[in-house]
mmCIF file of C-alpha atoms and ligand atoms in Angstrom:
data_model
loop_
_atom_site.group_PDB
_atom_site.id
_atom_site.type_symbol
_atom_site.label_atom_id
_atom_site.label_comp_id
_atom_site.label_asym_id
_atom_site.label_seq_id
_atom_site.Cartn_x
_atom_site.Cartn_y
_atom_site.Cartn_z
ATOM 1 C CA MET A 5 -168.310 -113.713 18.543
ATOM 2 C CA THR A 6 -167.570 -110.404 20.230
ATOM 3 C CA MET A 7 -169.957 -109.281 22.919
ATOM 4 C CA GLN A 8 -170.070 -105.534 22.391
ATOM 5 C CA SER A 9 -172.058 -104.737 25.505
ATOM 6 C CA SER A 10 -170.168 -106.698 28.148
ATOM 7 C CA THR A 11 -167.533 -105.027 30.283
ATOM 8 C CA VAL A 12 -164.030 -105.779 29.041
ATOM 9 C CA LEU A 13 -161.941 -103.875 31.593
ATOM 10 C CA GLU A 14 -162.935 -102.802 35.070
ATOM 11 C CA CYS A 15 -160.525 -101.061 37.427
ATOM 12 C CA HIS A 16 -161.857 -100.364 40.886
ATOM 13 C CA SER A 17 -160.211 -98.065 43.420
ATOM 14 C CA LEU A 18 -156.834 -98.838 41.903
ATOM 15 C CA SER A 19 -153.758 -97.507 43.652
ATOM 16 C CA PHE A 20 -150.051 -97.950 43.120
ATOM 17 C CA ALA A 21 -147.034 -96.782 45.084
ATOM 18 C CA TYR A 22 -143.319 -97.455 44.963
ATOM 19 C CA ARG A 23 -142.003 -98.357 48.391
ATOM 20 C CA GLY A 24 -138.814 -97.142 49.989
ATOM 21 C CA GLY A 25 -137.021 -93.841 50.244
ATOM 22 C CA ALA A 26 -138.498 -90.991 52.203
ATOM 23 C CA GLY A 27 -142.112 -92.185 52.285
ATOM 24 C CA ALA A 28 -143.898 -94.151 49.587
ATOM 25 C CA ALA A 29 -144.546 -92.194 46.410
ATOM 26 C CA THR A 30 -148.173 -92.528 45.357
ATOM 27 C CA ILE A 31 -148.295 -93.005 41.606
ATOM 28 C CA LEU A 32 -151.968 -93.970 41.180
ATOM 29 C CA ASN A 33 -154.678 -92.876 43.570
ATOM 30 C CA ALA A 34 -158.141 -94.500 43.674
ATOM 31 C CA VAL A 35 -158.507 -94.943 39.906
ATOM 32 C CA ASP A 36 -161.879 -96.210 38.678
ATOM 33 C CA LEU A 37 -162.279 -97.141 35.032
ATOM 34 C CA THR A 38 -164.841 -99.192 33.122
ATOM 35 C CA LEU A 39 -164.402 -100.081 29.462
ATOM 36 C CA PRO A 40 -167.300 -101.770 27.654
ATOM 37 C CA GLY A 41 -166.576 -104.030 24.692
ATOM 38 C CA GLY A 42 -165.605 -102.113 21.579
ATOM 39 C CA GLU A 43 -165.091 -98.768 23.307
ATOM 40 C CA ARG A 44 -161.935 -96.823 22.446
ATOM 41 C CA VAL A 45 -160.604 -94.631 25.230
ATOM 42 C CA ALA A 46 -157.640 -92.258 25.262
ATOM 43 C CA ILE A 47 -155.581 -91.461 28.336
ATOM 44 C CA VAL A 48 -153.791 -88.112 28.225
ATOM 45 C CA GLY A 49 -151.781 -86.328 30.884
ATOM 46 C CA GLU A 50 -148.396 -84.887 31.715
ATOM 47 C CA SER A 51 -145.207 -86.897 31.740
ATOM 48 C CA GLY A 52 -144.874 -88.777 35.019
ATOM 49 C CA SER A 53 -148.592 -88.557 35.850
ATOM 50 C CA GLY A 54 -149.019 -92.360 35.868
ATOM 51 C CA LYS A 55 -150.393 -93.239 32.424
ATOM 52 C CA SER A 56 -148.013 -96.109 31.658
ATOM 53 C CA THR A 57 -148.395 -97.404 35.197
ATOM 54 C CA LEU A 58 -152.155 -97.656 34.683
ATOM 55 C CA LEU A 59 -151.628 -99.592 31.450
ATOM 56 C CA HIS A 60 -149.179 -101.965 33.142
ATOM 57 C CA LEU A 61 -151.688 -102.658 35.924
ATOM 58 C CA ALA A 62 -154.509 -103.189 33.407
ATOM 59 C CA GLY A 63 -152.330 -105.688 31.560
ATOM 60 C CA GLY A 64 -151.338 -107.505 34.739
ATOM 61 C CA LEU A 65 -147.682 -106.662 34.069
ATOM 62 C CA GLU A 66 -147.514 -105.009 37.486
ATOM 63 C CA ARG A 67 -149.484 -105.640 40.681
ATOM 64 C CA PRO A 68 -151.563 -102.857 42.274
ATOM 65 C CA SER A 69 -150.909 -101.701 45.855
ATOM 66 C CA GLY A 70 -154.676 -101.600 46.325
ATOM 67 C CA GLY A 71 -157.897 -102.089 44.389
ATOM 68 C CA THR A 72 -158.836 -104.556 41.675
ATOM 69 C CA VAL A 73 -158.506 -105.070 37.911
ATOM 70 C CA ARG A 74 -160.971 -107.272 36.044
ATOM 71 C CA VAL A 75 -160.435 -108.302 32.432
ATOM 72 C CA GLY A 76 -163.329 -110.131 30.810
ATOM 73 C CA GLY A 77 -164.856 -110.479 34.271
ATOM 74 C CA ARG A 78 -161.831 -112.186 35.821
ATOM 75 C CA GLU A 79 -159.955 -110.467 38.621
ATOM 76 C CA LEU A 80 -156.232 -110.430 37.870
ATOM 77 C CA GLY A 81 -155.252 -110.364 41.560
ATOM 78 C CA ALA A 82 -157.113 -113.624 42.159
ATOM 79 C CA LEU A 83 -155.123 -115.452 39.489
ATOM 80 C CA GLY A 84 -151.755 -117.105 39.837
ATOM 81 C CA GLU A 85 -148.817 -115.966 37.711
ATOM 82 C CA ARG A 86 -149.379 -118.689 35.116
ATOM 83 C CA GLU A 87 -153.136 -118.038 34.830
ATOM 84 C CA ARG A 88 -152.562 -114.311 34.543
ATOM 85 C CA THR A 89 -150.043 -114.840 31.765
ATOM 86 C CA LEU A 90 -152.512 -117.093 29.934
ATOM 87 C CA LEU A 91 -155.312 -114.534 30.334
ATOM 88 C CA ARG A 92 -153.012 -111.865 28.908
ATOM 89 C CA ARG A 93 -151.996 -114.038 25.977
ATOM 90 C CA GLU A 94 -155.570 -115.003 25.142
ATOM 91 C CA GLN A 95 -157.538 -111.839 25.846
ATOM 92 C CA MET A 96 -155.133 -108.938 25.382
ATOM 93 C CA GLY A 97 -152.983 -107.360 22.736
ATOM 94 C CA ILE A 98 -150.333 -104.828 23.707
ATOM 95 C CA VAL A 99 -148.671 -102.212 21.498
ATOM 96 C CA PHE A 100 -145.643 -100.365 22.892
ATOM 97 C CA GLN A 101 -144.028 -97.131 21.811
ATOM 98 C CA ALA A 102 -140.781 -98.918 20.929
ATOM 99 C CA PHE A 103 -142.446 -101.733 18.886
ATOM 100 C CA HIS A 104 -140.872 -104.570 20.948
ATOM 101 C CA LEU A 105 -140.739 -107.036 18.072
ATOM 102 C CA ILE A 106 -138.511 -110.073 18.483
ATOM 103 C CA PRO A 107 -135.423 -109.273 16.372
ATOM 104 C CA THR A 108 -134.561 -112.898 15.542
ATOM 105 C CA LEU A 109 -138.025 -113.629 14.124
ATOM 106 C CA THR A 110 -139.407 -112.530 10.755
ATOM 107 C CA ALA A 111 -142.465 -110.282 10.492
ATOM 108 C CA LEU A 112 -144.636 -113.328 9.853
ATOM 109 C CA GLU A 113 -143.142 -115.256 12.777
ATOM 110 C CA ASN A 114 -143.640 -112.271 15.095
ATOM 111 C CA VAL A 115 -147.318 -112.117 14.163
ATOM 112 C CA ALA A 116 -147.767 -115.893 14.431
ATOM 113 C CA LEU A 117 -146.264 -116.000 17.921
ATOM 114 C CA PRO A 118 -149.390 -114.958 19.911
ATOM 115 C CA LEU A 119 -151.335 -117.694 18.127
ATOM 116 C CA GLU A 120 -148.777 -120.296 19.152
ATOM 117 C CA LEU A 121 -148.467 -118.953 22.712
ATOM 118 C CA SER A 122 -152.212 -118.828 23.313
ATOM 119 C CA GLY A 123 -152.766 -122.140 21.550
ATOM 120 C CA THR A 124 -155.215 -120.497 19.135
ATOM 121 C CA ALA A 125 -153.426 -122.037 16.155
ATOM 122 C CA ARG A 126 -150.148 -123.782 15.443
ATOM 123 C CA GLY A 127 -147.761 -124.434 12.579
ATOM 124 C CA ALA A 128 -149.130 -123.912 9.085
ATOM 125 C CA ALA A 129 -152.517 -122.789 10.415
ATOM 126 C CA ALA A 130 -150.855 -120.120 12.570
ATOM 127 C CA ARG A 131 -148.740 -118.922 9.641
ATOM 128 C CA GLU A 132 -151.831 -118.687 7.429
ATOM 129 C CA LEU A 133 -153.714 -116.565 9.994
ATOM 130 C CA ALA A 134 -150.620 -114.438 10.553
ATOM 131 C CA HIS A 135 -150.281 -113.876 6.830
ATOM 132 C CA ALA A 136 -153.918 -112.758 6.573
ATOM 133 C CA GLN A 137 -153.333 -110.343 9.455
ATOM 134 C CA LEU A 138 -150.158 -108.970 7.818
ATOM 135 C CA GLU A 139 -152.233 -108.405 4.698
ATOM 136 C CA ARG A 140 -154.704 -106.287 6.721
ATOM 137 C CA VAL A 141 -151.892 -103.955 7.773
ATOM 138 C CA GLY A 142 -150.515 -103.724 4.233
ATOM 139 C CA LEU A 143 -147.426 -105.887 4.709
ATOM 140 C CA ALA A 144 -148.348 -109.041 2.821
ATOM 141 C CA ASN A 145 -145.308 -108.436 0.583
ATOM 142 C CA LYS A 146 -142.740 -108.414 3.421
ATOM 143 C CA PRO A 147 -143.490 -111.458 5.576
ATOM 144 C CA ASP A 148 -139.886 -112.698 5.626
ATOM 145 C CA ARG A 149 -138.212 -109.442 6.656
ATOM 146 C CA HIS A 150 -136.679 -109.186 10.100
ATOM 147 C CA PRO A 151 -137.570 -106.093 12.175
ATOM 148 C CA GLU A 152 -134.219 -104.403 11.394
ATOM 149 C CA GLN A 153 -135.088 -104.636 7.687
ATOM 150 C CA LEU A 154 -138.340 -102.712 8.192
ATOM 151 C CA SER A 155 -138.990 -98.990 8.700
ATOM 152 C CA GLY A 156 -140.326 -97.754 12.034
ATOM 153 C CA GLY A 157 -143.835 -97.414 10.632
ATOM 154 C CA GLU A 158 -143.653 -100.915 9.145
ATOM 155 C CA GLN A 159 -142.420 -102.344 12.440
ATOM 156 C CA GLN A 160 -145.329 -100.772 14.274
ATOM 157 C CA ARG A 161 -147.740 -102.196 11.677
ATOM 158 C CA VAL A 162 -146.284 -105.633 12.406
ATOM 159 C CA ALA A 163 -146.770 -104.940 16.129
ATOM 160 C CA ILE A 164 -150.407 -103.982 15.474
ATOM 161 C CA ALA A 165 -150.922 -107.181 13.483
ATOM 162 C CA ARG A 166 -149.365 -109.138 16.340
ATOM 163 C CA ALA A 167 -151.606 -107.417 18.914
ATOM 164 C CA LEU A 168 -154.772 -108.309 17.001
ATOM 165 C CA VAL A 169 -154.094 -111.672 15.348
ATOM 166 C CA HIS A 170 -155.478 -113.792 18.210
ATOM 167 C CA ARG A 171 -158.687 -111.706 18.435
ATOM 168 C CA PRO A 172 -158.204 -110.276 21.933
ATOM 169 C CA ILE A 173 -161.032 -108.420 23.712
ATOM 170 C CA LEU A 174 -158.723 -105.660 24.958
ATOM 171 C CA ILE A 175 -155.943 -103.728 23.259
ATOM 172 C CA LEU A 176 -153.548 -101.706 25.411
ATOM 173 C CA ALA A 177 -151.429 -99.183 23.538
ATOM 174 C CA ASP A 178 -148.816 -96.926 25.146
ATOM 175 C CA GLU A 179 -148.009 -94.027 22.819
ATOM 176 C CA PRO A 180 -148.070 -96.346 19.795
ATOM 177 C CA THR A 181 -147.019 -93.576 17.431
ATOM 178 C CA GLY A 182 -144.570 -91.869 19.796
ATOM 179 C CA ASN A 183 -141.496 -93.090 17.911
ATOM 180 C CA LEU A 184 -142.787 -92.210 14.447
ATOM 181 C CA ASP A 185 -142.692 -88.966 12.485
ATOM 182 C CA SER A 186 -146.051 -87.215 12.470
ATOM 183 C CA ARG A 187 -147.140 -88.293 8.984
ATOM 184 C CA THR A 188 -146.236 -91.952 9.499
ATOM 185 C CA GLY A 189 -147.649 -91.769 13.009
ATOM 186 C CA ASP A 190 -150.963 -90.485 11.745
ATOM 187 C CA ALA A 191 -151.272 -93.303 9.199
ATOM 188 C CA VAL A 192 -150.312 -95.949 11.763
ATOM 189 C CA PHE A 193 -152.757 -94.466 14.270
ATOM 190 C CA GLN A 194 -155.611 -94.630 11.756
ATOM 191 C CA LEU A 195 -154.657 -98.201 10.885
ATOM 192 C CA LEU A 196 -154.733 -99.159 14.565
ATOM 193 C CA LEU A 197 -158.154 -97.516 15.012
ATOM 194 C CA ASP A 198 -159.588 -99.252 11.939
ATOM 195 C CA GLN A 199 -158.182 -102.638 12.904
ATOM 196 C CA VAL A 200 -159.464 -102.323 16.471
ATOM 197 C CA GLN A 201 -162.877 -101.323 15.161
ATOM 198 C CA ASP A 202 -163.012 -104.262 12.746
ATOM 199 C CA SER A 203 -162.033 -106.693 15.490
ATOM 200 C CA GLY A 204 -164.579 -105.351 18.002
ATOM 201 C CA ALA A 205 -161.918 -105.126 20.717
ATOM 202 C CA ALA A 206 -161.866 -102.355 23.310
ATOM 203 C CA LEU A 207 -158.888 -99.995 23.192
ATOM 204 C CA LEU A 208 -157.126 -98.180 26.007
ATOM 205 C CA MET A 209 -154.520 -95.896 24.464
ATOM 206 C CA VAL A 210 -152.056 -93.506 26.062
ATOM 207 C CA THR A 211 -151.172 -90.539 23.883
ATOM 208 C CA HIS A 212 -149.558 -87.129 24.229
ATOM 209 C CA SER A 213 -151.619 -85.875 21.302
ATOM 210 C CA GLU A 214 -154.947 -84.224 22.101
ATOM 211 C CA ALA A 215 -155.740 -84.329 18.381
ATOM 212 C CA LEU A 216 -155.357 -88.121 18.255
ATOM 213 C CA ALA A 217 -157.260 -88.509 21.541
ATOM 214 C CA ALA A 218 -160.195 -86.574 20.071
ATOM 215 C CA ARG A 219 -160.596 -89.279 17.407
ATOM 216 C CA LEU A 220 -161.401 -91.916 20.017
ATOM 217 C CA ASP A 221 -164.745 -92.364 21.808
ATOM 218 C CA ARG A 222 -163.712 -90.864 25.128
ATOM 219 C CA THR A 223 -160.742 -89.099 26.708
ATOM 220 C CA LEU A 224 -159.617 -89.390 30.316
ATOM 221 C CA ARG A 225 -156.932 -87.181 31.832
ATOM 222 C CA MET A 226 -154.390 -88.414 34.338
ATOM 223 C CA VAL A 227 -153.452 -85.715 36.838
ATOM 224 C CA ASP A 228 -151.049 -86.682 39.626
ATOM 225 C CA GLY A 229 -152.271 -90.278 39.719
ATOM 226 C CA ARG A 230 -155.960 -89.442 39.525
ATOM 227 C CA LEU A 231 -158.081 -90.134 36.465
ATOM 228 C CA LEU A 232 -160.442 -87.334 35.453
ATOM 229 C CA ALA A 233 -163.106 -87.353 32.754
ATOM 230 C CA GLU A 234 -162.657 -84.788 30.005
ATOM 231 C CA ALA A 235 -165.459 -82.472 28.957
ATOM 232 C CA THR A 236 -166.842 -84.011 25.773
ATOM 233 C CA ASP A 237 -169.219 -81.170 24.789
ATOM 234 C CA ASP A 238 -167.085 -80.303 21.769
ATOM 235 C CA ARG A 239 -167.077 -83.843 20.328
HETATM 236 N N1 LIG B 303 -138.895 -97.561 40.020
HETATM 237 C C1 LIG B 303 -139.506 -96.418 40.360
HETATM 238 N N2 LIG B 303 -139.418 -95.920 41.610
HETATM 239 C C2 LIG B 303 -140.039 -94.784 41.971
HETATM 240 N N3 LIG B 303 -140.816 -94.057 41.123
HETATM 241 C C3 LIG B 303 -140.943 -94.496 39.855
HETATM 242 C C4 LIG B 303 -140.310 -95.701 39.411
HETATM 243 N N4 LIG B 303 -140.641 -95.890 38.108
HETATM 244 C C5 LIG B 303 -141.435 -94.847 37.774
HETATM 245 N N5 LIG B 303 -141.632 -94.017 38.792
HETATM 246 C C6 LIG B 303 -142.452 -92.786 38.822
HETATM 247 O O1 LIG B 303 -143.798 -93.139 38.565
HETATM 248 C C7 LIG B 303 -144.474 -92.015 37.999
HETATM 249 C C8 LIG B 303 -145.416 -92.474 36.915
HETATM 250 O O2 LIG B 303 -144.680 -93.013 35.830
HETATM 251 P P1 LIG B 303 -145.384 -93.420 34.455
HETATM 252 O O3 LIG B 303 -144.359 -94.102 33.634
HETATM 253 O O4 LIG B 303 -146.642 -94.148 34.734
HETATM 254 O O5 LIG B 303 -145.730 -91.971 33.867
HETATM 255 P P2 LIG B 303 -146.329 -91.585 32.432
HETATM 256 O O6 LIG B 303 -147.557 -90.779 32.688
HETATM 257 O O7 LIG B 303 -146.475 -92.792 31.589
HETATM 258 O O8 LIG B 303 -145.197 -90.615 31.852
HETATM 259 P P3 LIG B 303 -144.667 -90.430 30.323
HETATM 260 O O9 LIG B 303 -145.701 -89.581 29.634
HETATM 261 O O10 LIG B 303 -143.379 -89.677 30.479
HETATM 262 O O11 LIG B 303 -144.512 -91.783 29.698
HETATM 263 C C9 LIG B 303 -143.391 -91.040 37.556
HETATM 264 O O12 LIG B 303 -143.442 -89.906 38.379
HETATM 265 C C10 LIG B 303 -142.106 -91.805 37.726
HETATM 266 O O13 LIG B 303 -141.072 -90.945 38.145
HETATM 267 MG MG1 LIG B 304 -145.504 -93.447 29.836
#
């Protein structure tokens, strides 16, 4: 059961700085962000403005210098390392620009892994669910291929299947089509949107493309570590 109305991600007064050197460099500055269940939000902004940093903080992959992140109502900073990892494995799916599939595992094994890691399903049951998810991204015929035997677009479809197979409430995607040619990228982007919509998960996606951003529910612009709402009059 997905609860469409509940808040999936809540960032409050989030800041991040790298220490050292001549004064700490502020990367994120008092970022507030609330994502209700099922909402799909794009983050745009210039290179170096802090988009990936925000995604890393939201996923608990990095700790904020100040402020809080809540995922499914639980504050990441209040959790221990182990609990935070479990929360990520159970509630989140992450899609990276460079696919990040495990090269020694087949497509099917890559997709089954989040099920095993989160304890959602194991063994034959996990493989069955993974196969159904591969089918949804159009790769039911290539379950036994290793990543190197798949095209870039196919690898990213496997990564999308892997991000969604355990039914997370939040999908984080950092330029998921950035390594694909524009035609393949467009198809993979639409597949991601459709799959996220079907699953009822919320999506926070970084993109350089204003055209892709416009196909989501809302766009936010990162400018020098601050998150600004975009005018949405033209939507
Ligand atoms: N280890 C580090 N020490 C100091 N500054 C860093 C470090 N790693 C990254 N930065 C800086 O943090 C800032 C934000 O980086 P981030 O990766 O979040 O940007 P981005 O908006 O995702 O950029 P891009 O669009 O190029 O991916 C950049 O200015 C970068 O130079
Ligand atoms: Mg980035």
